């Protein structure tokens, strides 16, 4: 879930979602031992990798993110249509987001759950309950890095534009917290 939301590498993440996160913040598979999923449950570890974002891309300063708790698992579900993959994500995730210029950091609990549809065009549609980390270059929120929480959707266009909508949405600017 967060992988894609995190960023441009996330779109390359095409659907590395949760790790998904995915969100301006590039992520690649983590090298640490992934969490154990119950045998035969269909849930597989979906680890997040550390990422860096240059100054001006999300925050006015360069940012580094690194999971300090990562127990996210994913499960492929039947596709809703041809050319669409559907993946569910759940599990504890805390990302330490650090201002690379000052060393100020914030531990973002982004342990939300998400159902993510990924399209061949690179577009994604997320149905989310709880907090996820979202990097925004263009979209319904100003450029930045946010913990978005509540019950909401995230529509990510093929070019990475993100639209966050829903009846119960709260945002917390990580750039403001560590700036």
mmCIF file of C-alpha atoms in Angstrom:
data_model
loop_
_atom_site.group_PDB
_atom_site.id
_atom_site.type_symbol
_atom_site.label_atom_id
_atom_site.label_comp_id
_atom_site.label_asym_id
_atom_site.label_seq_id
_atom_site.Cartn_x
_atom_site.Cartn_y
_atom_site.Cartn_z
ATOM 1 C CA UNK A 1 0.000 0.000 0.000
ATOM 2 C CA UNK A 2 2.405 2.665 0.993
ATOM 3 C CA UNK A 3 5.053 1.898 -1.532
ATOM 4 C CA UNK A 4 3.061 3.309 -4.349
ATOM 5 C CA UNK A 5 1.724 6.117 -2.468
ATOM 6 C CA UNK A 6 5.152 7.129 -1.448
ATOM 7 C CA UNK A 7 6.362 8.207 -4.677
ATOM 8 C CA UNK A 8 7.682 8.285 -8.104
ATOM 9 C CA UNK A 9 9.708 5.230 -7.560
ATOM 10 C CA UNK A 10 6.450 4.039 -6.263
ATOM 11 C CA UNK A 11 4.882 4.427 -9.614
ATOM 12 C CA UNK A 12 7.676 2.443 -10.844
ATOM 13 C CA UNK A 13 6.683 0.542 -7.908
ATOM 14 C CA UNK A 14 3.898 0.127 -10.160
ATOM 15 C CA UNK A 15 2.297 -1.787 -7.506
ATOM 16 C CA UNK A 16 4.540 -2.229 -4.749
ATOM 17 C CA UNK A 17 2.085 -0.583 -2.881
ATOM 18 C CA UNK A 18 2.373 -0.812 0.624
ATOM 19 C CA UNK A 19 5.162 -0.638 0.622
ATOM 20 C CA UNK A 20 2.584 0.957 -0.348
ATOM 21 C CA UNK A 21 3.129 3.207 0.482
ATOM 22 C CA UNK A 22 4.327 3.973 -1.592
ATOM 23 C CA UNK A 23 4.172 7.331 -1.983
ATOM 24 C CA UNK A 24 7.525 10.503 -4.055
ATOM 25 C CA UNK A 25 9.491 8.310 -1.873
ATOM 26 C CA UNK A 26 11.279 5.580 -3.703
ATOM 27 C CA UNK A 27 11.156 2.163 -2.216
ATOM 28 C CA UNK A 28 12.692 -1.124 -3.053
ATOM 29 C CA UNK A 29 12.484 -4.468 -1.378
ATOM 30 C CA UNK A 30 13.945 -4.418 2.094
ATOM 31 C CA UNK A 31 16.870 -6.647 2.949
ATOM 32 C CA UNK A 32 15.858 -7.278 6.560
ATOM 33 C CA UNK A 33 14.051 -10.477 7.414
ATOM 34 C CA UNK A 34 10.367 -10.017 6.569
ATOM 35 C CA UNK A 35 7.663 -10.693 9.142
ATOM 36 C CA UNK A 36 6.236 -14.166 9.277
ATOM 37 C CA UNK A 37 2.798 -14.626 7.775
ATOM 38 C CA UNK A 38 0.583 -17.433 9.033
ATOM 39 C CA UNK A 39 1.352 -20.574 7.018
ATOM 40 C CA UNK A 40 -1.223 -21.205 4.311
ATOM 41 C CA UNK A 41 -3.085 -17.944 4.974
ATOM 42 C CA UNK A 42 -2.337 -16.421 1.569
ATOM 43 C CA UNK A 43 -0.746 -13.416 3.282
ATOM 44 C CA UNK A 44 2.858 -12.710 2.279
ATOM 45 C CA UNK A 45 5.397 -10.288 3.792
ATOM 46 C CA UNK A 46 5.392 -6.908 2.010
ATOM 47 C CA UNK A 47 8.437 -5.140 3.442
ATOM 48 C CA UNK A 48 9.297 -1.481 2.846
ATOM 49 C CA UNK A 49 12.796 -0.329 1.990
ATOM 50 C CA UNK A 50 14.506 2.862 3.136
ATOM 51 C CA UNK A 51 14.045 5.812 0.738
ATOM 52 C CA UNK A 52 15.341 9.305 0.083
ATOM 53 C CA UNK A 53 13.639 12.305 -1.494
ATOM 54 C CA UNK A 54 15.631 15.321 -2.682
ATOM 55 C CA UNK A 55 15.007 18.839 -1.369
ATOM 56 C CA UNK A 56 12.048 20.504 -3.075
ATOM 57 C CA UNK A 57 10.407 17.304 -4.314
ATOM 58 C CA UNK A 58 8.140 16.875 -1.270
ATOM 59 C CA UNK A 59 9.581 19.070 1.506
ATOM 60 C CA UNK A 60 11.832 22.147 1.176
ATOM 61 C CA UNK A 61 14.660 19.964 2.508
ATOM 62 C CA UNK A 62 15.941 16.479 1.662
ATOM 63 C CA UNK A 63 14.142 13.688 3.517
ATOM 64 C CA UNK A 64 15.100 10.132 4.443
ATOM 65 C CA UNK A 65 12.558 7.478 5.448
ATOM 66 C CA UNK A 66 13.240 4.134 7.022
ATOM 67 C CA UNK A 67 10.929 1.546 8.549
ATOM 68 C CA UNK A 68 11.603 0.946 12.241
ATOM 69 C CA UNK A 69 8.628 -1.412 12.623
ATOM 70 C CA UNK A 70 7.494 -3.306 9.537
ATOM 71 C CA UNK A 71 5.043 -6.166 9.890
ATOM 72 C CA UNK A 72 3.051 -5.457 6.744
ATOM 73 C CA UNK A 73 1.655 -8.372 4.803
ATOM 74 C CA UNK A 74 -0.212 -8.459 1.509
ATOM 75 C CA UNK A 75 -2.583 -10.817 -0.210
ATOM 76 C CA UNK A 76 -3.496 -10.966 -3.876
ATOM 77 C CA UNK A 77 -7.254 -11.058 -4.432
ATOM 78 C CA UNK A 78 -9.267 -11.985 -7.510
ATOM 79 C CA UNK A 79 -9.008 -9.185 -10.093
ATOM 80 C CA UNK A 80 -12.131 -7.024 -10.473
ATOM 81 C CA UNK A 81 -11.535 -6.728 -14.238
ATOM 82 C CA UNK A 82 -9.079 -7.756 -16.918
ATOM 83 C CA UNK A 83 -5.813 -5.832 -16.681
ATOM 84 C CA UNK A 84 -6.337 -4.942 -13.016
ATOM 85 C CA UNK A 85 -4.598 -6.491 -10.025
ATOM 86 C CA UNK A 86 -6.162 -6.223 -6.582
ATOM 87 C CA UNK A 87 -4.058 -6.497 -3.439
ATOM 88 C CA UNK A 88 -4.954 -6.137 0.246
ATOM 89 C CA UNK A 89 -2.392 -4.797 2.750
ATOM 90 C CA UNK A 90 -2.412 -4.822 6.540
ATOM 91 C CA UNK A 91 -0.006 -4.795 9.454
ATOM 92 C CA UNK A 92 2.021 -2.559 11.714
ATOM 93 C CA UNK A 93 4.301 -0.023 10.039
ATOM 94 C CA UNK A 94 6.244 2.818 11.626
ATOM 95 C CA UNK A 95 8.461 4.913 9.358
ATOM 96 C CA UNK A 96 11.146 7.196 10.806
ATOM 97 C CA UNK A 97 11.150 10.276 8.560
ATOM 98 C CA UNK A 98 14.283 12.416 8.954
ATOM 99 C CA UNK A 99 15.177 15.928 7.770
ATOM 100 C CA UNK A 100 18.591 15.186 6.223
ATOM 101 C CA UNK A 101 19.791 18.764 6.814
ATOM 102 C CA UNK A 102 19.027 19.047 10.551
ATOM 103 C CA UNK A 103 18.606 15.453 11.703
ATOM 104 C CA UNK A 104 15.129 16.235 13.093
ATOM 105 C CA UNK A 105 12.906 13.179 12.756
ATOM 106 C CA UNK A 106 9.378 11.938 13.325
ATOM 107 C CA UNK A 107 8.254 8.340 13.781
ATOM 108 C CA UNK A 108 5.091 8.071 11.682
ATOM 109 C CA UNK A 109 2.725 5.239 12.611
ATOM 110 C CA UNK A 110 1.238 4.396 9.242
ATOM 111 C CA UNK A 111 -0.369 1.074 10.121
ATOM 112 C CA UNK A 112 -3.486 1.485 8.008
ATOM 113 C CA UNK A 113 -5.129 -1.176 5.884
ATOM 114 C CA UNK A 114 -5.666 -0.792 2.159
ATOM 115 C CA UNK A 115 -7.282 -2.488 -0.781
ATOM 116 C CA UNK A 116 -5.359 -1.429 -3.889
ATOM 117 C CA UNK A 117 -6.348 -1.833 -7.514
ATOM 118 C CA UNK A 118 -3.406 -1.389 -9.891
ATOM 119 C CA UNK A 119 -3.986 -0.800 -13.597
ATOM 120 C CA UNK A 120 -1.739 -1.539 -16.569
ATOM 121 C CA UNK A 121 -1.520 2.230 -17.229
ATOM 122 C CA UNK A 122 0.281 2.705 -13.908
ATOM 123 C CA UNK A 123 -2.789 4.207 -12.260
ATOM 124 C CA UNK A 124 -3.882 2.924 -8.850
ATOM 125 C CA UNK A 125 -7.014 3.243 -6.749
ATOM 126 C CA UNK A 126 -6.726 2.763 -2.988
ATOM 127 C CA UNK A 127 -9.514 2.194 -0.469
ATOM 128 C CA UNK A 128 -7.957 2.945 2.917
ATOM 129 C CA UNK A 129 -8.895 2.696 6.572
ATOM 130 C CA UNK A 130 -6.383 4.210 8.965
ATOM 131 C CA UNK A 131 -3.098 6.010 8.457
ATOM 132 C CA UNK A 132 -0.761 5.734 5.470
ATOM 133 C CA UNK A 133 2.183 7.863 4.376
ATOM 134 C CA UNK A 134 1.526 9.849 1.210
ATOM 135 C CA UNK A 135 4.052 11.886 -0.756
ATOM 136 C CA UNK A 136 2.359 14.458 -2.959
ATOM 137 C CA UNK A 137 3.918 16.261 -5.910
ATOM 138 C CA UNK A 138 0.658 17.137 -7.628
ATOM 139 C CA UNK A 139 -2.831 16.424 -6.421
ATOM 140 C CA UNK A 140 -5.612 17.374 -4.058
ATOM 141 C CA UNK A 141 -3.136 18.189 -1.267
ATOM 142 C CA UNK A 142 -0.306 20.720 -1.571
ATOM 143 C CA UNK A 143 3.160 19.379 -2.397
ATOM 144 C CA UNK A 144 4.399 17.618 0.716
ATOM 145 C CA UNK A 145 4.649 14.476 2.754
ATOM 146 C CA UNK A 146 1.639 13.524 4.876
ATOM 147 C CA UNK A 147 0.243 10.974 7.229
ATOM 148 C CA UNK A 148 -3.309 10.656 5.926
ATOM 149 C CA UNK A 149 -5.746 9.013 8.333
ATOM 150 C CA UNK A 150 -9.427 8.099 8.418
ATOM 151 C CA UNK A 151 -11.685 6.345 5.924
ATOM 152 C CA UNK A 152 -10.856 7.538 2.420
ATOM 153 C CA UNK A 153 -9.683 6.764 -1.100
ATOM 154 C CA UNK A 154 -6.523 7.694 -2.939
ATOM 155 C CA UNK A 155 -6.719 7.909 -6.711
ATOM 156 C CA UNK A 156 -3.238 7.883 -8.270
ATOM 157 C CA UNK A 157 -3.141 8.817 -11.946
ATOM 158 C CA UNK A 158 -0.691 7.279 -14.412
ATOM 159 C CA UNK A 159 1.535 10.368 -14.038
ATOM 160 C CA UNK A 160 1.517 10.171 -10.217
ATOM 161 C CA UNK A 161 -1.090 12.835 -9.467
ATOM 162 C CA UNK A 162 -2.788 11.893 -6.175
ATOM 163 C CA UNK A 163 -6.355 12.725 -5.207
ATOM 164 C CA UNK A 164 -7.334 11.990 -1.601
ATOM 165 C CA UNK A 165 -11.078 11.976 -0.896
ATOM 166 C CA UNK A 166 -13.523 10.642 1.643
ATOM 167 C CA UNK A 167 -15.991 11.356 4.384
ATOM 168 C CA UNK A 168 -13.407 11.154 7.190
ATOM 169 C CA UNK A 169 -9.923 12.345 6.222
ATOM 170 C CA UNK A 170 -7.268 13.869 8.476
ATOM 171 C CA UNK A 171 -3.831 14.971 7.317
ATOM 172 C CA UNK A 172 -0.657 15.626 9.279
ATOM 173 C CA UNK A 173 2.202 17.367 7.449
ATOM 174 C CA UNK A 174 5.459 15.554 8.136
ATOM 175 C CA UNK A 175 7.407 18.381 6.428
ATOM 176 C CA UNK A 176 6.018 20.808 9.039
ATOM 177 C CA UNK A 177 6.821 18.411 11.881
ATOM 178 C CA UNK A 178 10.491 18.009 10.991
ATOM 179 C CA UNK A 179 11.120 21.317 9.161
#
